[in-house]
PDB file of C-alpha atoms in Angstrom:
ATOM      1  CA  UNK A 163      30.216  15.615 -15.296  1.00  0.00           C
ATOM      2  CA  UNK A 164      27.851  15.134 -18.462  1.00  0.00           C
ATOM      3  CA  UNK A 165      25.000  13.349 -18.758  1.00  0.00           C
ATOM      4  CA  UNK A 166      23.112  13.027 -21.793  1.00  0.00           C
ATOM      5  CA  UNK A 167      20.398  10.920 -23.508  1.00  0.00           C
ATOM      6  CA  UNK A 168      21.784   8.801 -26.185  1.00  0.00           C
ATOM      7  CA  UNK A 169      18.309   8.391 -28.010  1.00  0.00           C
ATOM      8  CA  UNK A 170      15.127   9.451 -27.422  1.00  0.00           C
ATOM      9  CA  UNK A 171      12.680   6.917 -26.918  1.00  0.00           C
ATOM     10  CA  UNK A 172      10.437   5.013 -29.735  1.00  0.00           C
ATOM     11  CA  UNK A 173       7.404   5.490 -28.343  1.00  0.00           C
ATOM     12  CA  UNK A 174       5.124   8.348 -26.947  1.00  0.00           C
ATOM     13  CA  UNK A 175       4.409   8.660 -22.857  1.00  0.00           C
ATOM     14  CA  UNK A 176       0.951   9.839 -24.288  1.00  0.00           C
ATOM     15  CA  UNK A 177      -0.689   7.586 -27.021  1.00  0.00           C
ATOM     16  CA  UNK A 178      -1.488   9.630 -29.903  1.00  0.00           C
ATOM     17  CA  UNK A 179      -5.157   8.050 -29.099  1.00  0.00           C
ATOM     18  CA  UNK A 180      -5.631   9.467 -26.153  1.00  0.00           C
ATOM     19  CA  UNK A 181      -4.279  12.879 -26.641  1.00  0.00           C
ATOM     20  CA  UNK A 182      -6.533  13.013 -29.926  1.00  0.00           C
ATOM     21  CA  UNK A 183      -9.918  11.622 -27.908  1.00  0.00           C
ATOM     22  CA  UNK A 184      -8.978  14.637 -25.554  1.00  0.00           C
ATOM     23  CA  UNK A 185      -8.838  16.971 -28.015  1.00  0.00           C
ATOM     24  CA  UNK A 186     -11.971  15.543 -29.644  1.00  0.00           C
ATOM     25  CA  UNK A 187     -10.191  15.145 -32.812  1.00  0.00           C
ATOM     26  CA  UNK A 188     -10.915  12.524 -35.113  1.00  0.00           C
ATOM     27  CA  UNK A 189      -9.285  13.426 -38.293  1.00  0.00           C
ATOM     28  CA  UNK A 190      -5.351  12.501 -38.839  1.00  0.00           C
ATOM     29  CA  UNK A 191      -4.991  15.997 -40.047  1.00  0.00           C
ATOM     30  CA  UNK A 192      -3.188  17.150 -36.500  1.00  0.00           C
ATOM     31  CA  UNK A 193      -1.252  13.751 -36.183  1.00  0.00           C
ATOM     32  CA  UNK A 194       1.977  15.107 -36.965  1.00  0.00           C
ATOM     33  CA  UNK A 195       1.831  18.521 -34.882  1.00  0.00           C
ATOM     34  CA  UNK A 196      -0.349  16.997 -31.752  1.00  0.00           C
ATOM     35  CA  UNK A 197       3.054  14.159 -31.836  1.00  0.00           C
ATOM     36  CA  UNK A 198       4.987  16.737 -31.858  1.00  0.00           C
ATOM     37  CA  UNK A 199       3.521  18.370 -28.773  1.00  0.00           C
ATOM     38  CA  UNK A 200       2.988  15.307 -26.833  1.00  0.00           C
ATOM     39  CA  UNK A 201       7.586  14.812 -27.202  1.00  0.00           C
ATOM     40  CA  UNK A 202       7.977  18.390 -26.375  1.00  0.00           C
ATOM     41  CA  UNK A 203       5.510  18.542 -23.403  1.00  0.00           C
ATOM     42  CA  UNK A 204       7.024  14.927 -22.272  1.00  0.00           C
ATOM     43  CA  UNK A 205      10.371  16.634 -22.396  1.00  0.00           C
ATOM     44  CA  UNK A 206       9.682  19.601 -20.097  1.00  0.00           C
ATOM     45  CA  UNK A 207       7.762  17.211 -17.769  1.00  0.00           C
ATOM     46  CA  UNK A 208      10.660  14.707 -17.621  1.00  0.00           C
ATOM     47  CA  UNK A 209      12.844  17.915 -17.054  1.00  0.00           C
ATOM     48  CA  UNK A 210      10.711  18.956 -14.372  1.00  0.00           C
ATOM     49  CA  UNK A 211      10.438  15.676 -12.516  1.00  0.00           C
ATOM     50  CA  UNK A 212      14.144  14.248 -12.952  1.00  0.00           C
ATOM     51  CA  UNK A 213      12.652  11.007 -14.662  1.00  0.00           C
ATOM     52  CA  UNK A 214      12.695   9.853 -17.854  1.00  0.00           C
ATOM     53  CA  UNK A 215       9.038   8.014 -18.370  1.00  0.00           C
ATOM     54  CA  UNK A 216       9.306   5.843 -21.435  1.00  0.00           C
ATOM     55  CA  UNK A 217      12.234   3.731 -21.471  1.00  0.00           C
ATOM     56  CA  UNK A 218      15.816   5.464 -22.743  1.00  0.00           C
ATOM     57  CA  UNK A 219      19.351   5.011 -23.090  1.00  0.00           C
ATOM     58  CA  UNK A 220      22.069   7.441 -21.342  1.00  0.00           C
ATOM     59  CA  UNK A 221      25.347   8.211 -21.018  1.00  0.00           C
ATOM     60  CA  UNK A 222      26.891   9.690 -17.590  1.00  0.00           C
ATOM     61  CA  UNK A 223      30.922  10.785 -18.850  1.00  0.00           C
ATOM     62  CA  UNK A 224      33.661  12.230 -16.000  1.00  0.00           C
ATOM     63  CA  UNK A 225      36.776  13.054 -15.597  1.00  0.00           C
ATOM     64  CA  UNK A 226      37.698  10.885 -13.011  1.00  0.00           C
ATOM     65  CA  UNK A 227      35.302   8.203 -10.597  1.00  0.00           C
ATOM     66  CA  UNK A 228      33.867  10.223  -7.897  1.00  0.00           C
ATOM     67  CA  UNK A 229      32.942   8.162  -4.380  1.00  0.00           C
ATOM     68  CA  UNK A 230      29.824   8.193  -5.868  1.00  0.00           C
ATOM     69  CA  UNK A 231      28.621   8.082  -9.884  1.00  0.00           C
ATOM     70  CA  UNK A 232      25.048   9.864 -10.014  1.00  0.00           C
ATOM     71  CA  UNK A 233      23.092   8.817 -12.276  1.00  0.00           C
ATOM     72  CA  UNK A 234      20.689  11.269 -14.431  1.00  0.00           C
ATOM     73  CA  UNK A 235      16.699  10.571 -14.454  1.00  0.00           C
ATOM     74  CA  UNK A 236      14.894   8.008 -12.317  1.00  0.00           C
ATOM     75  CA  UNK A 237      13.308   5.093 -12.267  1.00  0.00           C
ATOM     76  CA  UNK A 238      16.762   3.116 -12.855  1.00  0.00           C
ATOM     77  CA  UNK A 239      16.077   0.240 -15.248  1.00  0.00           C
ATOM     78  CA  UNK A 240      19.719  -1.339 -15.575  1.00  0.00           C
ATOM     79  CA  UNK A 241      23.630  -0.269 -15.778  1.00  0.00           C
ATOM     80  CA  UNK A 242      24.718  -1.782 -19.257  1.00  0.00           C
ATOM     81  CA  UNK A 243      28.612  -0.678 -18.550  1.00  0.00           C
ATOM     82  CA  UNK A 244      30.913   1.383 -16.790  1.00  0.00           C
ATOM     83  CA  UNK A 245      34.000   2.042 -18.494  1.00  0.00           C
ATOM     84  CA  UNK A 246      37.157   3.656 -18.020  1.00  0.00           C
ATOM     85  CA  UNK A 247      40.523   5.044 -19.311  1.00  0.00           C
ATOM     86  CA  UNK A 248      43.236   3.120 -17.193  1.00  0.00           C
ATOM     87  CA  UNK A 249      46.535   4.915 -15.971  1.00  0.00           C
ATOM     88  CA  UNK A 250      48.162   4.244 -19.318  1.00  0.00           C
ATOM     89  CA  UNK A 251      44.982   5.897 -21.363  1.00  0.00           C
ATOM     90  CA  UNK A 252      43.694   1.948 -22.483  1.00  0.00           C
ATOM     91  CA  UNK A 253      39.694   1.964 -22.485  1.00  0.00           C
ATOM     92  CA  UNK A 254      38.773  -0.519 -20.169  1.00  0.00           C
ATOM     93  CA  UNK A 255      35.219  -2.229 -18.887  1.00  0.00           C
ATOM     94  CA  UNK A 256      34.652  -2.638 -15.385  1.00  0.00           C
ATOM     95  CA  UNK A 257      33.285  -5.943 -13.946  1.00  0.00           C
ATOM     96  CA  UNK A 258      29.967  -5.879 -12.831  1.00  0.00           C
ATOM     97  CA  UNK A 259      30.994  -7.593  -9.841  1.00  0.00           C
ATOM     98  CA  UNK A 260      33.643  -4.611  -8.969  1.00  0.00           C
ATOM     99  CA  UNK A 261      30.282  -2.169  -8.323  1.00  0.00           C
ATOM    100  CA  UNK A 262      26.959  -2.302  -6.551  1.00  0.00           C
ATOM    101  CA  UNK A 263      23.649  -0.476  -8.665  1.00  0.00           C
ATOM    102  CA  UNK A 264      21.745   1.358  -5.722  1.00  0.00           C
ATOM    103  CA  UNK A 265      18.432   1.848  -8.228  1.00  0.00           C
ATOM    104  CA  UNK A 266      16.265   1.623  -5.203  1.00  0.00           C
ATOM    105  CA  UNK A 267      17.278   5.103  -4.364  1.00  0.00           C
ATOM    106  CA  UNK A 268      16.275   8.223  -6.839  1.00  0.00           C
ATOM    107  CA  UNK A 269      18.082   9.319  -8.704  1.00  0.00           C
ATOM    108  CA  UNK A 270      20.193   5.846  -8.884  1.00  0.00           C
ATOM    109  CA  UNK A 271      23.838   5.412  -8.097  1.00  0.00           C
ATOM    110  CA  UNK A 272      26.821   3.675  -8.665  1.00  0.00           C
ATOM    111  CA  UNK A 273      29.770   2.574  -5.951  1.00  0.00           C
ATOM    112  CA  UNK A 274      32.309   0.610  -5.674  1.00  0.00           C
ATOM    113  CA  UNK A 275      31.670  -3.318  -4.152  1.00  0.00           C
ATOM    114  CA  UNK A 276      32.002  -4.092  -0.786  1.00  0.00           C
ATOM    115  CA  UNK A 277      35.866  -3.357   0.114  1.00  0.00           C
ATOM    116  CA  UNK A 278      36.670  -2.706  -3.216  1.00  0.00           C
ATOM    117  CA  UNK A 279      37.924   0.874  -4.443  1.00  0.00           C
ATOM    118  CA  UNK A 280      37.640   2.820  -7.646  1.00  0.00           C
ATOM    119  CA  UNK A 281      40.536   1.842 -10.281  1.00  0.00           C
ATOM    120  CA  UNK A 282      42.865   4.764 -11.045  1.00  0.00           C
ATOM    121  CA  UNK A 283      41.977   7.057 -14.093  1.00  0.00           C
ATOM    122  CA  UNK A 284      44.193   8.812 -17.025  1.00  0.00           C
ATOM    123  CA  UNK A 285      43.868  12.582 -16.306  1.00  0.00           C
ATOM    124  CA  UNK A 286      42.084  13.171 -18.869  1.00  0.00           C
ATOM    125  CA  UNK A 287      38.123  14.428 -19.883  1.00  0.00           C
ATOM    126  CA  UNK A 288      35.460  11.790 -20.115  1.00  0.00           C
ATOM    127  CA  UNK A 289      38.001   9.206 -18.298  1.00  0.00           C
ATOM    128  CA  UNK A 290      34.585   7.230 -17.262  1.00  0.00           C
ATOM    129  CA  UNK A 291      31.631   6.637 -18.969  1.00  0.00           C
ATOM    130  CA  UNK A 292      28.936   4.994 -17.789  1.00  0.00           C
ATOM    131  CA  UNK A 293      25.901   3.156 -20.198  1.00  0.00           C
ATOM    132  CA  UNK A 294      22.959   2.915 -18.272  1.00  0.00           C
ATOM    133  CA  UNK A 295      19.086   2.601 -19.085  1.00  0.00           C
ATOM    134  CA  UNK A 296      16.092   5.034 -17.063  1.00  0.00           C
ATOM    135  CA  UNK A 297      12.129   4.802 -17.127  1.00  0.00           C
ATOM    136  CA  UNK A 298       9.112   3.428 -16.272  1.00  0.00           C
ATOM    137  CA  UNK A 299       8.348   0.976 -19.580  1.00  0.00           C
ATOM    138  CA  UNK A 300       8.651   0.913 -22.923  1.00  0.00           C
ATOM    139  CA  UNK A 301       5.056   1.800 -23.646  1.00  0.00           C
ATOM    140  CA  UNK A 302       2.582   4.756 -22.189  1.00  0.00           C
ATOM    141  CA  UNK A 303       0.643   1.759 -20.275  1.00  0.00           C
ATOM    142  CA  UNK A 304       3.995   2.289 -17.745  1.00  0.00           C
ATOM    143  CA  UNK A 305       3.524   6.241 -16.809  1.00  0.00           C
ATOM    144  CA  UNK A 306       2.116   6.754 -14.026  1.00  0.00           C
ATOM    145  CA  UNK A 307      -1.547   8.238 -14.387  1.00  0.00           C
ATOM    146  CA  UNK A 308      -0.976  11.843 -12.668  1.00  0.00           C
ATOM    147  CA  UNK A 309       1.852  12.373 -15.323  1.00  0.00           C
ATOM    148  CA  UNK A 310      -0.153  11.212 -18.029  1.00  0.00           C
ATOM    149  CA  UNK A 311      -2.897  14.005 -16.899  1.00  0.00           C
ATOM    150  CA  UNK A 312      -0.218  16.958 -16.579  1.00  0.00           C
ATOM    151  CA  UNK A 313       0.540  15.869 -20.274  1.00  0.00           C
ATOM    152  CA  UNK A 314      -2.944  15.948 -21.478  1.00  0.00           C
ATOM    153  CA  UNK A 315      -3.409  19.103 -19.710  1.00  0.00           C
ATOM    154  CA  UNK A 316      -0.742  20.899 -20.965  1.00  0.00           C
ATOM    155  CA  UNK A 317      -1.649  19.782 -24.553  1.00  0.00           C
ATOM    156  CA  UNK A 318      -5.426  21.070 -24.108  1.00  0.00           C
ATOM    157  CA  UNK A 319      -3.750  24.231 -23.555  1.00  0.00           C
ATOM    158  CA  UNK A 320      -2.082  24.183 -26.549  1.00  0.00           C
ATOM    159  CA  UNK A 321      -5.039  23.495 -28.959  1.00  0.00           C
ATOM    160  CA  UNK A 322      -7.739  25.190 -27.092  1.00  0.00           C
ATOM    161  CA  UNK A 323      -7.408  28.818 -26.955  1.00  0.00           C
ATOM    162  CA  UNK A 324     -10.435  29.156 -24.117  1.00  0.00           C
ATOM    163  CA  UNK A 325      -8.416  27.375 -22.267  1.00  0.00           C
ATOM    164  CA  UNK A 326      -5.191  29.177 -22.359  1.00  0.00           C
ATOM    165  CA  UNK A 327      -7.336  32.670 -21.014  1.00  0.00           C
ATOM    166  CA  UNK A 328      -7.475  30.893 -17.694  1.00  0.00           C
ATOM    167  CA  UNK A 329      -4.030  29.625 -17.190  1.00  0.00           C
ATOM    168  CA  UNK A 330      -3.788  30.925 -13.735  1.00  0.00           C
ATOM    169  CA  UNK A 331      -7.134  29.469 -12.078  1.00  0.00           C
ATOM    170  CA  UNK A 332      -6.896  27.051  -9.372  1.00  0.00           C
ATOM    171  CA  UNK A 333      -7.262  24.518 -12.584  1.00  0.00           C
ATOM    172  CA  UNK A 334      -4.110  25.326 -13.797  1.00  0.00           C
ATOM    173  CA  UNK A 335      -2.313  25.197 -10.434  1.00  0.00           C
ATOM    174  CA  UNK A 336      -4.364  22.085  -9.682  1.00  0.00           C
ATOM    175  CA  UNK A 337      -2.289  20.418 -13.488  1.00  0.00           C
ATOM    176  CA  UNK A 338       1.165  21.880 -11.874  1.00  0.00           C
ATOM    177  CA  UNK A 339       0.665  20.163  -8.659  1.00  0.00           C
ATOM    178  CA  UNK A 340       0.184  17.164 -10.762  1.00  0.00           C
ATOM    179  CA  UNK A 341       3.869  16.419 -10.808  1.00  0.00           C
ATOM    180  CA  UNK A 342       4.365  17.108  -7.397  1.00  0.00           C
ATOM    181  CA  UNK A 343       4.478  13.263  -6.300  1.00  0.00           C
ATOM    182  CA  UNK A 344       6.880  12.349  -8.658  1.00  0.00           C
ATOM    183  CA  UNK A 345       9.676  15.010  -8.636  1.00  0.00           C
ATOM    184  CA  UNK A 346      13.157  13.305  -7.903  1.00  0.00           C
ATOM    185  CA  UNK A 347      15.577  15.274  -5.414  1.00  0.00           C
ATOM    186  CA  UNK A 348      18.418  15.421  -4.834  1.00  0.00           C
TER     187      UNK A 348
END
């Protein structure tokens, strides 16, 4: 099983506003490093947590259909396909109809319809492949506000060097717990 983000998302979980006003910077000097924090602190936090927060694309590939397909990150948005290689090795796209989309429950899955069963699979890797879509929104307006605040946080510490003396206060444990709320299991 392999499950991997197709592209990363446009747009930042943090506005490059905010994280700037927390900083207190107002030059554009730091635009292109403080970005560059914001995507790698969103990607530990999203690796964390088990979600993906701004809206992405991924792909979930197995060798064969298990009872039940997993599916990587959570909130679910939508399944765009589930494909498969067919006993005779021909790529084929399953019906919509021929599955049910649990995305109420986190992480989100994938079985088959009501009486129906899995078709059978070529032995051979990646046999299925399944398209699917995870996270809150397209724009930081959709991530929640406690995640938002572990991201700020963890940027402060960064770019202020007082602040990185004290990384073991209550403070610090106080930003960890942050993400507590929002961790998927599972």
């Amino acid at each position: 099983m392999s499950s991997r983000q197709v592209t990363p998302p446009v747009e930042l979980a943090v506005s490059l506003d905010a994280a700037k006003l927390q900083l207190r910077e107002t030059t554009a000097n730091l635009d292109t490093s403080i970005t560059l924090w914001i995507k790698g602190i969103t990607r530990e936090c999203e690796h964390q947590i088990g979600r993906a927060l701004i809206s992405q694309p991924w792909r979930l590939t197995l060798s064969a259909f298990d009872d039940a397909l997993r599916l990587e990150r959570a909130p679910l948005i939508a399944v765009q396909s589930v494909s498969y290689y067919d006993a005779e090795n021909v790529l084929r796209v399953l019906a919509p109809e021929a599955y049910y989309v649990d995305a109420v429950t986190e992480p989100g899955y994938i079985v088959p319809a009501a009486g129906a069963a899995w078709p059978a699979t070529y032995a051979r890797r990646n046999a299925v492949i399944v398209e699917y879509t995870c996270g809150y929104g397209t724009t930081a307006a959709a991530v929640p506000e406690n995640i938002q605040l572990y991201i700020l946080a963890r940027l402060c510490e960064q770019f202020d060097p007082a602040t990185r003396e004290f990384k073991a206060t209550s403070q610090s444990i106080y930003v960890d717990r942050l993400l507590d709320a929002c961790r998927v299991y599972g």
